[in-house]
CSV table of C-alpha atoms in Angstrom, one decimal:
chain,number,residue,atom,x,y,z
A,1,UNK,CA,22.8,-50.7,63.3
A,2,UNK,CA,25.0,-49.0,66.5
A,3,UNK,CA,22.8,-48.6,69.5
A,4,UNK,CA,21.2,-49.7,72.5
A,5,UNK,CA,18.9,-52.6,72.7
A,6,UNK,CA,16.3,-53.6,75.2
A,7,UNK,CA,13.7,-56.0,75.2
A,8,UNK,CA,11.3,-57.1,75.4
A,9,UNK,CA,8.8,-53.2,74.5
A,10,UNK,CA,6.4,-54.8,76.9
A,11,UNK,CA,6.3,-57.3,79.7
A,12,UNK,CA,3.9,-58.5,81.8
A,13,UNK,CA,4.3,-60.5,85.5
A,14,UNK,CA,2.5,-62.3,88.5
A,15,UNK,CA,3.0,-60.5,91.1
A,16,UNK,CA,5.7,-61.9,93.2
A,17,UNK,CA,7.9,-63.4,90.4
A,18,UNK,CA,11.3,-61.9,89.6
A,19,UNK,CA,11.5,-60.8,85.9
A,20,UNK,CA,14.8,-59.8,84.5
A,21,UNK,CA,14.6,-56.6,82.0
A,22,UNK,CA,17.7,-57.1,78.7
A,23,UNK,CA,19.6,-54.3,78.2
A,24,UNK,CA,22.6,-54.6,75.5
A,25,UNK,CA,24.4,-52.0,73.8
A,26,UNK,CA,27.4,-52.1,70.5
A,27,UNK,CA,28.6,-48.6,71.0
A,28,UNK,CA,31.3,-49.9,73.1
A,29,UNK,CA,30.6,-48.1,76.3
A,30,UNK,CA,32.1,-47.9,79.3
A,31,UNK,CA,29.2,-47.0,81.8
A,32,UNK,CA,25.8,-48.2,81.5
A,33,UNK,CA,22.8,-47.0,83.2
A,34,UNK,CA,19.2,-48.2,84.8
A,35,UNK,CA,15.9,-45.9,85.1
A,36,UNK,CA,12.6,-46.3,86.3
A,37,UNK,CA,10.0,-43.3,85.0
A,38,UNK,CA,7.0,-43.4,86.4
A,39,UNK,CA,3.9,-41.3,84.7
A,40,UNK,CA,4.0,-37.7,84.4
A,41,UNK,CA,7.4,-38.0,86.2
A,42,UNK,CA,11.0,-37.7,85.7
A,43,UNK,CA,13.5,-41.0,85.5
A,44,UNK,CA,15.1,-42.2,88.6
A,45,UNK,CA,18.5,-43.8,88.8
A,46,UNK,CA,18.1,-47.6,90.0
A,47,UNK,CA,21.3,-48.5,89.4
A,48,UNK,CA,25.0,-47.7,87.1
A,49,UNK,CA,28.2,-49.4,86.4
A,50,UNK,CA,31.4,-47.3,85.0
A,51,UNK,CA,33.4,-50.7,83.9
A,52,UNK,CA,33.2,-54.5,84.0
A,53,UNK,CA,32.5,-56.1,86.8
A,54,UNK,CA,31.5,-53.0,88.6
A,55,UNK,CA,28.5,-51.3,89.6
A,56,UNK,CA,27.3,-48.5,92.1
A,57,UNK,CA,23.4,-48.4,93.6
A,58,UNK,CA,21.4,-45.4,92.5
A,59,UNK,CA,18.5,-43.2,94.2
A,60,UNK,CA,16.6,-46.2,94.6
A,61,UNK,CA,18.3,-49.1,94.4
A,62,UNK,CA,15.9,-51.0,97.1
A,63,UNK,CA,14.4,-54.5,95.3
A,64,UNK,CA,16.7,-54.3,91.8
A,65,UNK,CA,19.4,-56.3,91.4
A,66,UNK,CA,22.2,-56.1,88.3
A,67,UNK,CA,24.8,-57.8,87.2
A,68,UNK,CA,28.3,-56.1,84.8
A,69,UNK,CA,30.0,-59.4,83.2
A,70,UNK,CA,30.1,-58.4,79.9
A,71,UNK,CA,31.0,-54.8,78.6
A,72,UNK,CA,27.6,-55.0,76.0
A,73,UNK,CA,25.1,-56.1,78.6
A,74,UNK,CA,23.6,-54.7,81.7
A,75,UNK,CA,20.8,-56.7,82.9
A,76,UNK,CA,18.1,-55.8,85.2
A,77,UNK,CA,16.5,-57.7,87.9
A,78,UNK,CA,13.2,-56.4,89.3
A,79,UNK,CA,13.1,-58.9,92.6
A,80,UNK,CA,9.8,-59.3,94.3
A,81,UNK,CA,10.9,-57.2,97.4
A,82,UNK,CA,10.0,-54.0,95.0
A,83,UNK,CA,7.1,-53.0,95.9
A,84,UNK,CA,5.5,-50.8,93.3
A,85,UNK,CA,7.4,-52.6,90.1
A,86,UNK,CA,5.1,-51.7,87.5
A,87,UNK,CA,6.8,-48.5,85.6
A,88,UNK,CA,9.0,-47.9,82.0
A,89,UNK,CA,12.2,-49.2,82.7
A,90,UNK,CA,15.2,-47.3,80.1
A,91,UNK,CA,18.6,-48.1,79.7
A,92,UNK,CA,21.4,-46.0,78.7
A,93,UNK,CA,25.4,-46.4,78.3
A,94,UNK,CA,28.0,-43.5,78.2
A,95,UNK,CA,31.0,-43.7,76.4
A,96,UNK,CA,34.7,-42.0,77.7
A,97,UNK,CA,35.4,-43.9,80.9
A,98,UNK,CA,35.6,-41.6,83.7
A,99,UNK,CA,35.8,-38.1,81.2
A,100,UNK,CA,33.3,-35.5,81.6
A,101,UNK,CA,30.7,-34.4,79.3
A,102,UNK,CA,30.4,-37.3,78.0
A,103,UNK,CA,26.6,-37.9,76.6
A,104,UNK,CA,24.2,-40.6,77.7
A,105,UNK,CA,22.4,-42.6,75.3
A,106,UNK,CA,19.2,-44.3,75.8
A,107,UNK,CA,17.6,-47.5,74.7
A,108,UNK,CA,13.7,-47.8,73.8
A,109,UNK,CA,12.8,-49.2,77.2
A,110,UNK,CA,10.8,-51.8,78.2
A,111,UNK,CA,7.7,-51.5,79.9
A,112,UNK,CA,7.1,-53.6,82.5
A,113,UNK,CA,3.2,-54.3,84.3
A,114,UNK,CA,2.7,-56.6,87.1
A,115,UNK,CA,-0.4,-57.9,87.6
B,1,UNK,CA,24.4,-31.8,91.3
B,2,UNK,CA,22.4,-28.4,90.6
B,3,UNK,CA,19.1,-28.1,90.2
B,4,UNK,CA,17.2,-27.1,87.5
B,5,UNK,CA,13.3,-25.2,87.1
B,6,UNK,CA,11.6,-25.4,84.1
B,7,UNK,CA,8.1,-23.8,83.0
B,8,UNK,CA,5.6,-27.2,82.8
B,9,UNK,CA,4.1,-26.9,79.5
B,10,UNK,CA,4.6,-24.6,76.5
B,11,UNK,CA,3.3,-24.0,73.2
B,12,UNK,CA,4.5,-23.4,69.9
B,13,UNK,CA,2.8,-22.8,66.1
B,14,UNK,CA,4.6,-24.6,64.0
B,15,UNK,CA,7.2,-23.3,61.6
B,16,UNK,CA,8.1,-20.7,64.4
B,17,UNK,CA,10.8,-20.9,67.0
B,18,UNK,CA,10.6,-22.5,70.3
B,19,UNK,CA,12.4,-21.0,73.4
B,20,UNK,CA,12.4,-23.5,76.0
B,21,UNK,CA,14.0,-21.7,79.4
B,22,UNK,CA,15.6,-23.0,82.3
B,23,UNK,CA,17.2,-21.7,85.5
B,24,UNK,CA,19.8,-23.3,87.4
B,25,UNK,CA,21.0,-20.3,89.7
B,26,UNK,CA,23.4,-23.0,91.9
B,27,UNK,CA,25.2,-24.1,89.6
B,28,UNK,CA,28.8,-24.7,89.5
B,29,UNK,CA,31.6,-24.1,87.9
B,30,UNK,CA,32.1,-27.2,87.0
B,31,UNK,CA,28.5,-28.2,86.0
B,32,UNK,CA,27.5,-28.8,82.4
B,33,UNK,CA,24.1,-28.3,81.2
B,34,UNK,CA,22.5,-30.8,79.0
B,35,UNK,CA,19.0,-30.9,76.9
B,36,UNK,CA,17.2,-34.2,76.5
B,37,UNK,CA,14.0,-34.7,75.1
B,38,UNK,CA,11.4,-37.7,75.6
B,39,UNK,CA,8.9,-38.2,72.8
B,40,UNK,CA,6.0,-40.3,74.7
B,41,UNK,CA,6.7,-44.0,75.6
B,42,UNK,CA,10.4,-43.3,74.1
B,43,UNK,CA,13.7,-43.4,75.8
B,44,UNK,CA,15.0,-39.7,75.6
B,45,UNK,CA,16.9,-38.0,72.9
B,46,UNK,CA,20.0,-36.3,73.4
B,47,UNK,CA,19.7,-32.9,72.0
B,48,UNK,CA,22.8,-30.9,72.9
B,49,UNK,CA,25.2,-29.7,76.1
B,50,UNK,CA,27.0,-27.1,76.9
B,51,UNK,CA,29.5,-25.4,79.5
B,52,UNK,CA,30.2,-21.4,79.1
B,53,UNK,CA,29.6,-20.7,75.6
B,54,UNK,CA,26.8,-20.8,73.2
B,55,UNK,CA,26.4,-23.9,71.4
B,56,UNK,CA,24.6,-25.1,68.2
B,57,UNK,CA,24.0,-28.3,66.4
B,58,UNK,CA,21.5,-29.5,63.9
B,59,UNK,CA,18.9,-30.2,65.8
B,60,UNK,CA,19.2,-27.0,68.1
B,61,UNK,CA,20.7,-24.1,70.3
B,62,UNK,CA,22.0,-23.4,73.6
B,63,UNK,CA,21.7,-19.9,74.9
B,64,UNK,CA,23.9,-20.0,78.4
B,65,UNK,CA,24.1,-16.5,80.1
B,66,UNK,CA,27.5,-15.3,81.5
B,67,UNK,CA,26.7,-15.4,84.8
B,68,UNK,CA,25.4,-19.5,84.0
B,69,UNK,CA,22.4,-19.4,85.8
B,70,UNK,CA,20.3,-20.0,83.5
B,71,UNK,CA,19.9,-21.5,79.8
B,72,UNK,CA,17.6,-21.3,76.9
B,73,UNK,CA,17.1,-24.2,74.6
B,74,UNK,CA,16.1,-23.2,70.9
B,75,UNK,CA,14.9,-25.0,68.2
B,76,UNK,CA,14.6,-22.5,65.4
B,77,UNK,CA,12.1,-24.0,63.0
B,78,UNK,CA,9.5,-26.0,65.2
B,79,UNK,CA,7.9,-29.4,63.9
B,80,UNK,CA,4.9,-31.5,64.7
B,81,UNK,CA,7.7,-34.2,65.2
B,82,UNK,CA,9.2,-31.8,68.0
B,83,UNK,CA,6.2,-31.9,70.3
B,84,UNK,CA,7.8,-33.6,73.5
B,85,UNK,CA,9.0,-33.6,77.0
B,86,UNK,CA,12.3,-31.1,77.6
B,87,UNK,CA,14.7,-32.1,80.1
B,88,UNK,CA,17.1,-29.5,81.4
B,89,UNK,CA,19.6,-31.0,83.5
B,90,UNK,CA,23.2,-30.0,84.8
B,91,UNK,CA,26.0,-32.3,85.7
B,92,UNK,CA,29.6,-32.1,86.2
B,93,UNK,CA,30.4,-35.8,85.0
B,94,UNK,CA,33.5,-37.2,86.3
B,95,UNK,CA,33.8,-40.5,88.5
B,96,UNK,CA,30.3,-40.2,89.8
B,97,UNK,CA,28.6,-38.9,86.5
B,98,UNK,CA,25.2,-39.2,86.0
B,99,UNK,CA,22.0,-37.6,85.3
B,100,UNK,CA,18.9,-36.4,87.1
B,101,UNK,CA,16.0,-35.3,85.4
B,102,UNK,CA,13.1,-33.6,86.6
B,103,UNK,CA,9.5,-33.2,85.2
B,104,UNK,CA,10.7,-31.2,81.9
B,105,UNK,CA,8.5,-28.9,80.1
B,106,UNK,CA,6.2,-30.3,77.6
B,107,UNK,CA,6.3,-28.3,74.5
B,108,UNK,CA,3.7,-28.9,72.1
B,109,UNK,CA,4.0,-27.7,68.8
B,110,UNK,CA,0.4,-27.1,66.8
B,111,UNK,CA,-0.3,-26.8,63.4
């Protein structure tokens, strides 16, 4: 089944741990993406990366870290510097390189409580 | 990238058409528009994009006026199943592509 993959649905954290979020996609995709949507709100770009090895902070990039070594997998770090971490995390992956137009796909997302 | 208003909630009986509007008045020439939608606690759908013309697919279709400045999403035959946030958003893409969404409109769809 082609698609984007991200888990776990739901995680749950101590406060002050880092907690890494899984994002992995088989649509062979250039870019891959990382949003935060909080409730009754819109998403918010934490971070994106166009190719391997590469990768570009978002609107609010401040206490996420991410890492690119691998074309399938985008991984998400919610560090304990983020202050308000609890929110539904989704992933998504573009395919085209650097073309236009090109659509954005999205994963199930994973929602992520500290406690 | 432009931005984009959109009504906050609509309604819709089912079986009827759903005209979800949207006005983007700064847009560029350059810009796309693109529909998403976001059942609840699910990552968004892609429904459909367009540039200067009208486009249709089989889930929906895009109305764009000539001047571009604003859009109308319709889904013709409206479903329980289509009850959901609606993201308008425009983008031109290239090097820097990416999206931002706003609140959407929730359409609801009743019986």
């Amino acid at each position: 089944d082609g698609g984007i993959t991200q888990s776990p649905k739901y995680l749950f954290r101590k406060e002050g741990q880092n907690v890494t979020l899984s994002c992995e996609q088989n649509l062979n995709h250039d870019a891959m993406y990382w949003y935060r949507q909080d409730p009754g709100q819109g998403l918010r770009l934490i971070y994106y990366s166009q190719i391997v090895n590469d990768f570009q902070k978002g609107d609010i990039a401040e206490g996420y870290s991410v890492s690119r070594e691998k074309k399938e997998s985008f991984p998400l770090t919610v560090t304990s510097a983020q202050k308000n971490p609890t929110a539904f995390y989704l992933c998504a992956s573009r395919g085209g390189g650097l073309a236009t137009s090109d659509t954005q796909y999205f994963g199930p997302g994973t929602r992520l409580t500290v406690l | 990238d432009a931005k984009t208003t959109q009504p906050t909630s609509m309604d819709c009986a089912e079986g009827r058409a759903a005209n979800l509007p949207c006005n983007h008045s700064t847009i560029s020439g350059n810009e796309y528009v693109y529909w998403y939608r976001q059942i609840h606690s699910q990552g968004p759908q892609y429904i459909i994009h367009g540039l200067k013309n009208n486009e249709t697919n089989e889930m929906a279709s895009l109305i764009i006026t000539e001047d571009r400045k604003s859009s109308t999403l319709i889904l013709p035959h409206a479903t329980l199943r289509d009850t959901a946030v609606y993201y308008c958003i425009v983008s031109s893409g290239g090097s820097n592509y990416k999206l931002t969404f706003g609140k959407g409109t929730l359409l609801t769809v009743n019986p």
